[in-house]
Amino acid sequence: MLLQRILTAAVGIPITVYIIQFGGWLFASAIIALALAAWREYGLMLRKQNIEIGMLGGAASTLLLLLSGWCGNSEEIIMAIWIVLLWTLLRTLRIWQNNNHSFVPAAFSLFGVIYIGFSFMHLILLREVSTMVITQTHFANMSLGTVYLWVAFLATWASDTFAYFVGTALGRHKLAPNISPHKSVEGFVGGVIGAVLAVLVFGHFTAIPIVHRIATGMLVGLVSPIGDLAESALKRFCCVKDSGSLLPGHGGVLDRFDSILFSVPVIYYYVRLIILQ
């Protein structure tokens, strides 16, 4: 198990770095593939509780959201969101009718499009932010969106790591015992501190102002555990250990991106509403 985790990380980390730095069609294609894989995992998990959602309709809605995010035009994004909402509403009503007027499959279908499609769309939106704004770094010239995408990833990974070690060493008070018994308040605090430290270090090499380093680090540290708990609640409901097995030793796409899916939208809106104003 440990060897599988190490091998997957050894292969996956360089590929991830290259794809993020390359951006463009390659990054968008990778995110689309991951989002569709996540949607499949979501549907298969729910089947274990005999809940059938609109797999093809949800995948189509997710794809439309991601393609609109890649276009990057606010009018196109708004139009895509309205189309997806209308399509999802119609599919939800159809699922509701086909399940003896049960709201459970319909609700999970609607939630899935928001949880997966809308969240993954923000990965593309953030990567494409201000492609003409170049930030001088010690590594390479990067767009503003690339820098803050790395902020989201690094802060999330640091938050998870610090939360684990601090929680293991000092954890006494349960954070959400009914959802994830091993998570503690002490680990949560350690995760916030770890996220801030990670952005402080990264920001030193990418000329991020100190105020934004602290703010984004704290935001990720506070939000990323919510994503982790949300996926834990979903897996507990479906009685599964992992969302899938696409990534050997790490589980599925949702297992690896649960926290990122909550962190990236927050960072995106921070960049758009605070930094670029």
Short mmCIF file of C-alpha atoms in Angstrom, two decimals:
data_model
loop_
_atom_site.label_atom_id
_atom_site.label_comp_id
_atom_site.label_asym_id
_atom_site.label_seq_id
_atom_site.Cartn_x
_atom_site.Cartn_y
_atom_site.Cartn_z
CA MET A 1 0.00 0.00 0.00
CA LEU A 2 2.73 2.45 0.99
CA LEU A 3 4.79 1.48 -2.07
CA GLN A 4 1.77 2.09 -4.30
CA ARG A 5 1.27 5.54 -2.77
CA ILE A 6 4.93 6.42 -3.30
CA LEU A 7 4.98 5.18 -6.91
CA THR A 8 1.75 7.00 -7.77
CA ALA A 9 3.09 10.22 -6.23
CA ALA A 10 6.46 9.82 -7.98
CA VAL A 11 4.71 9.61 -11.34
CA GLY A 12 1.84 11.98 -10.62
CA ILE A 13 3.68 14.96 -9.13
CA PRO A 14 5.96 15.69 -12.15
CA ILE A 15 3.01 15.25 -14.51
CA THR A 16 0.89 17.60 -12.39
CA VAL A 17 3.62 20.25 -12.35
CA TYR A 18 4.07 20.06 -16.12
CA ILE A 19 0.34 20.24 -16.87
CA ILE A 20 -0.23 23.22 -14.56
CA GLN A 21 2.74 25.11 -15.98
CA PHE A 22 1.79 24.30 -19.58
CA GLY A 23 -1.81 25.40 -19.10
CA GLY A 24 -4.05 25.98 -22.12
CA TRP A 25 -5.69 23.05 -23.84
CA LEU A 26 -3.57 20.48 -21.99
CA PHE A 27 -4.63 21.72 -18.56
CA ALA A 28 -8.27 22.05 -19.62
CA SER A 29 -8.25 18.54 -21.10
CA ALA A 30 -6.75 17.09 -17.92
CA ILE A 31 -9.36 18.80 -15.74
CA ILE A 32 -12.18 17.63 -18.02
CA ALA A 33 -10.90 14.04 -17.80
CA LEU A 34 -10.62 14.23 -14.01
CA ALA A 35 -14.07 15.79 -13.63
CA LEU A 36 -15.74 13.14 -15.77
CA ALA A 37 -13.92 10.42 -13.82
CA ALA A 38 -15.10 12.06 -10.58
CA TRP A 39 -18.68 12.13 -11.86
CA ARG A 40 -18.47 8.40 -12.64
CA GLU A 41 -17.12 7.70 -9.15
CA TYR A 42 -19.95 9.74 -7.67
CA GLY A 43 -22.61 7.79 -9.57
CA LEU A 44 -21.10 4.39 -8.76
CA MET A 45 -20.89 5.22 -5.06
CA LEU A 46 -24.55 6.19 -4.96
CA ARG A 47 -25.53 2.95 -6.69
CA LYS A 48 -24.36 1.10 -3.60
CA GLN A 49 -27.33 2.72 -1.87
CA ASN A 50 -29.62 1.96 -4.85
CA ILE A 51 -29.68 5.61 -5.86
CA GLU A 52 -29.65 6.11 -9.63
CA ILE A 53 -28.73 9.54 -10.94
CA GLY A 54 -28.64 10.81 -14.50
CA MET A 55 -25.10 9.71 -15.40
CA LEU A 56 -25.06 10.90 -19.02
CA GLY A 57 -27.00 14.07 -18.33
CA GLY A 58 -24.77 14.96 -15.40
CA ALA A 59 -21.63 14.26 -17.42
CA ALA A 60 -22.93 16.50 -20.23
CA SER A 61 -23.73 19.29 -17.76
CA THR A 62 -20.28 18.98 -16.20
CA LEU A 63 -18.61 19.08 -19.62
CA LEU A 64 -20.54 22.21 -20.61
CA LEU A 65 -19.50 24.01 -17.43
CA LEU A 66 -15.84 23.09 -17.94
CA LEU A 67 -15.81 24.16 -21.59
CA SER A 68 -17.40 27.49 -20.67
CA GLY A 69 -14.72 27.97 -18.01
CA TRP A 70 -12.04 27.41 -20.61
CA CYS A 71 -13.58 30.03 -22.92
CA GLY A 72 -13.16 32.49 -20.06
CA ASN A 73 -15.81 34.95 -21.25
CA SER A 74 -18.16 35.94 -18.43
CA GLU A 75 -21.19 36.06 -20.74
CA GLU A 76 -20.47 32.55 -22.03
CA ILE A 77 -19.99 31.27 -18.48
CA ILE A 78 -23.27 32.82 -17.32
CA MET A 79 -25.08 31.39 -20.34
CA ALA A 80 -23.58 27.95 -19.73
CA ILE A 81 -24.60 28.05 -16.06
CA TRP A 82 -28.18 28.91 -17.00
CA ILE A 83 -28.30 26.12 -19.59
CA VAL A 84 -26.88 23.65 -17.09
CA LEU A 85 -29.35 24.75 -14.42
CA LEU A 86 -32.27 24.40 -16.83
CA TRP A 87 -31.05 21.04 -18.13
CA THR A 88 -30.38 19.79 -14.61
CA LEU A 89 -33.82 20.92 -13.47
CA LEU A 90 -35.48 19.02 -16.32
CA ARG A 91 -33.36 15.94 -15.63
CA THR A 92 -34.14 16.23 -11.92
CA LEU A 93 -37.87 16.28 -12.64
CA ARG A 94 -37.48 13.26 -14.93
CA ILE A 95 -35.53 11.36 -12.26
CA TRP A 96 -38.14 12.38 -9.68
CA GLN A 97 -40.92 10.93 -11.87
CA ASN A 98 -39.01 7.72 -12.59
CA ASN A 99 -38.36 7.09 -8.88
CA ASN A 100 -41.95 7.20 -7.64
CA HIS A 101 -41.66 10.90 -6.83
CA SER A 102 -38.71 10.36 -4.51
CA PHE A 103 -36.62 13.47 -4.05
CA VAL A 104 -33.46 11.58 -3.03
CA PRO A 105 -32.09 10.67 -6.53
CA ALA A 106 -33.15 14.06 -7.87
CA ALA A 107 -31.41 15.90 -5.04
CA PHE A 108 -28.21 13.91 -5.45
CA SER A 109 -28.21 14.59 -9.21
CA LEU A 110 -28.48 18.33 -8.65
CA PHE A 111 -25.88 18.27 -5.87
CA GLY A 112 -23.46 16.28 -8.06
CA VAL A 113 -23.49 18.82 -10.87
CA ILE A 114 -22.73 21.63 -8.41
CA TYR A 115 -20.20 19.65 -6.35
CA ILE A 116 -18.26 18.28 -9.33
CA GLY A 117 -19.02 20.40 -12.40
CA PHE A 118 -19.09 23.83 -10.77
CA SER A 119 -16.07 23.14 -8.53
CA PHE A 120 -13.84 21.66 -11.24
CA MET A 121 -14.78 24.58 -13.52
CA HIS A 122 -13.04 26.92 -11.09
CA LEU A 123 -9.73 25.10 -11.57
CA ILE A 124 -9.82 26.16 -15.22
CA LEU A 125 -11.11 29.65 -14.40
CA LEU A 126 -8.32 30.25 -11.89
CA ARG A 127 -5.58 28.95 -14.21
CA GLU A 128 -6.80 31.28 -16.97
CA VAL A 129 -7.07 34.43 -14.80
CA SER A 130 -5.25 37.41 -16.30
CA THR A 131 -3.08 35.45 -18.67
CA MET A 132 -1.47 38.74 -19.69
CA VAL A 133 -0.44 39.59 -16.12
CA ILE A 134 2.97 38.02 -15.68
CA THR A 135 4.49 37.57 -12.25
CA GLN A 136 8.26 37.47 -11.92
CA THR A 137 9.26 34.46 -9.83
CA HIS A 138 12.46 32.66 -8.88
CA PHE A 139 11.27 29.68 -10.90
CA ALA A 140 9.81 31.09 -14.12
CA ASN A 141 7.51 33.80 -15.40
CA MET A 142 3.98 32.75 -14.47
CA SER A 143 0.57 34.26 -15.01
CA LEU A 144 -1.28 35.51 -11.97
CA GLY A 145 -3.73 32.62 -12.26
CA THR A 146 -0.92 30.06 -12.29
CA VAL A 147 0.65 31.55 -9.17
CA TYR A 148 -2.59 31.44 -7.21
CA LEU A 149 -3.48 27.99 -8.50
CA TRP A 150 -0.21 26.85 -6.94
CA VAL A 151 -1.18 28.73 -3.79
CA ALA A 152 -4.40 26.71 -3.63
CA PHE A 153 -2.65 23.38 -4.24
CA LEU A 154 0.32 23.94 -1.92
CA ALA A 155 -1.78 25.40 0.89
CA THR A 156 -4.24 22.51 0.65
CA TRP A 157 -1.50 19.88 0.72
CA ALA A 158 0.21 21.65 3.62
CA SER A 159 -3.09 21.91 5.49
CA ASP A 160 -3.76 18.18 5.09
CA THR A 161 -0.21 17.27 6.14
CA PHE A 162 -0.04 19.54 9.18
CA ALA A 163 -3.55 18.53 10.25
CA TYR A 164 -2.55 14.87 10.16
CA PHE A 165 0.67 15.20 12.15
CA VAL A 166 -0.62 17.75 14.65
CA GLY A 167 -3.82 15.78 15.11
CA THR A 168 -1.89 12.55 15.62
CA ALA A 169 0.42 14.13 18.19
CA LEU A 170 -1.91 16.50 20.02
CA GLY A 171 -5.46 15.62 19.00
CA ARG A 172 -7.81 15.50 21.98
CA HIS A 173 -11.06 17.14 20.90
CA LYS A 174 -13.05 15.59 18.04
CA LEU A 175 -13.89 17.90 15.16
CA ALA A 176 -16.75 15.94 13.56
CA PRO A 177 -16.93 12.50 15.21
CA ASN A 178 -20.03 11.38 13.32
CA ILE A 179 -18.38 12.04 9.96
CA SER A 180 -14.65 11.52 10.45
CA PRO A 181 -13.77 10.18 13.93
CA HIS A 182 -10.02 10.70 13.52
CA LYS A 183 -10.15 14.44 12.80
CA SER A 184 -9.55 16.75 15.74
CA VAL A 185 -9.87 20.44 16.53
CA GLU A 186 -6.12 20.52 17.24
CA GLY A 187 -5.45 19.03 13.81
CA PHE A 188 -7.73 21.62 12.22
CA VAL A 189 -5.79 24.45 13.87
CA GLY A 190 -2.52 22.84 12.81
CA GLY A 191 -3.83 22.65 9.25
CA VAL A 192 -4.61 26.37 9.19
CA ILE A 193 -1.12 27.17 10.48
CA GLY A 194 0.43 24.82 7.93
CA ALA A 195 -1.47 26.41 5.06
CA VAL A 196 -0.36 29.91 6.08
CA LEU A 197 3.27 28.80 6.44
CA ALA A 198 3.22 27.15 3.01
CA VAL A 199 1.93 30.30 1.31
CA LEU A 200 4.36 32.49 3.24
CA VAL A 201 7.27 30.41 1.92
CA PHE A 202 5.90 30.12 -1.62
CA GLY A 203 5.04 33.82 -1.69
CA HIS A 204 8.64 34.70 -0.91
CA PHE A 205 9.68 33.21 -4.26
CA THR A 206 6.74 34.58 -6.24
CA ALA A 207 6.54 38.15 -4.93
CA ILE A 208 3.07 37.73 -3.43
CA PRO A 209 2.40 40.60 -1.00
CA ILE A 210 2.50 39.50 2.63
CA VAL A 211 -1.15 40.46 3.22
CA HIS A 212 -2.33 38.19 0.40
CA ARG A 213 -0.08 35.37 1.60
CA ILE A 214 -1.63 35.38 5.05
CA ALA A 215 -5.19 35.88 3.77
CA THR A 216 -5.09 33.13 1.14
CA GLY A 217 -3.31 30.74 3.48
CA MET A 218 -5.96 31.25 6.16
CA LEU A 219 -8.80 30.91 3.67
CA VAL A 220 -7.50 27.60 2.35
CA GLY A 221 -6.74 26.35 5.85
CA LEU A 222 -10.30 27.10 6.94
CA VAL A 223 -12.11 25.85 3.83
CA SER A 224 -10.16 22.76 2.71
CA PRO A 225 -11.19 20.62 5.74
CA ILE A 226 -14.83 21.26 4.81
CA GLY A 227 -14.21 19.61 1.44
CA ASP A 228 -12.57 16.67 3.17
CA LEU A 229 -15.50 16.31 5.57
CA ALA A 230 -18.04 16.62 2.75
CA GLU A 231 -16.48 13.72 0.87
CA SER A 232 -16.11 11.71 4.08
CA ALA A 233 -19.84 12.20 4.73
CA LEU A 234 -20.63 11.05 1.20
CA LYS A 235 -18.46 7.94 1.52
CA ARG A 236 -19.94 7.13 4.93
CA PHE A 237 -23.44 7.44 3.47
CA CYS A 238 -22.50 5.11 0.60
CA CYS A 239 -20.62 2.70 2.91
CA VAL A 240 -17.37 2.84 0.91
CA LYS A 241 -13.78 3.36 2.00
CA ASP A 242 -12.59 5.13 -1.17
CA SER A 243 -14.44 6.93 -3.93
CA GLY A 244 -12.65 4.80 -6.53
CA SER A 245 -9.38 3.11 -7.45
CA LEU A 246 -8.09 5.21 -10.34
CA LEU A 247 -5.02 6.32 -8.35
CA PRO A 248 -3.33 3.24 -6.82
CA GLY A 249 -2.71 3.71 -3.12
CA HIS A 250 -4.63 7.00 -3.08
CA GLY A 251 -8.15 5.92 -4.00
CA GLY A 252 -10.17 7.83 -6.55
CA VAL A 253 -10.24 11.32 -8.02
CA LEU A 254 -12.63 12.60 -5.36
CA ASP A 255 -10.34 11.23 -2.64
CA ARG A 256 -7.46 13.34 -3.96
CA PHE A 257 -9.42 16.45 -4.94
CA ASP A 258 -11.97 16.66 -2.12
CA SER A 259 -10.24 19.58 -0.40
CA ILE A 260 -9.06 21.23 -3.63
CA LEU A 261 -12.65 21.41 -4.91
CA PHE A 262 -13.50 23.70 -2.00
CA SER A 263 -10.22 25.65 -1.86
CA VAL A 264 -9.91 26.68 -5.50
CA PRO A 265 -13.28 28.49 -5.84
CA VAL A 266 -12.49 30.52 -2.71
CA ILE A 267 -9.06 31.51 -4.04
CA TYR A 268 -10.53 32.31 -7.47
CA TYR A 269 -13.05 34.76 -6.03
CA TYR A 270 -10.41 36.24 -3.73
CA VAL A 271 -8.24 36.94 -6.78
CA ARG A 272 -11.11 38.35 -8.84
CA LEU A 273 -12.75 40.44 -6.11
CA ILE A 274 -9.77 41.53 -4.01
CA ILE A 275 -6.50 41.33 -5.93
CA LEU A 276 -7.73 42.43 -9.36
CA GLN A 277 -9.90 45.29 -8.09
#
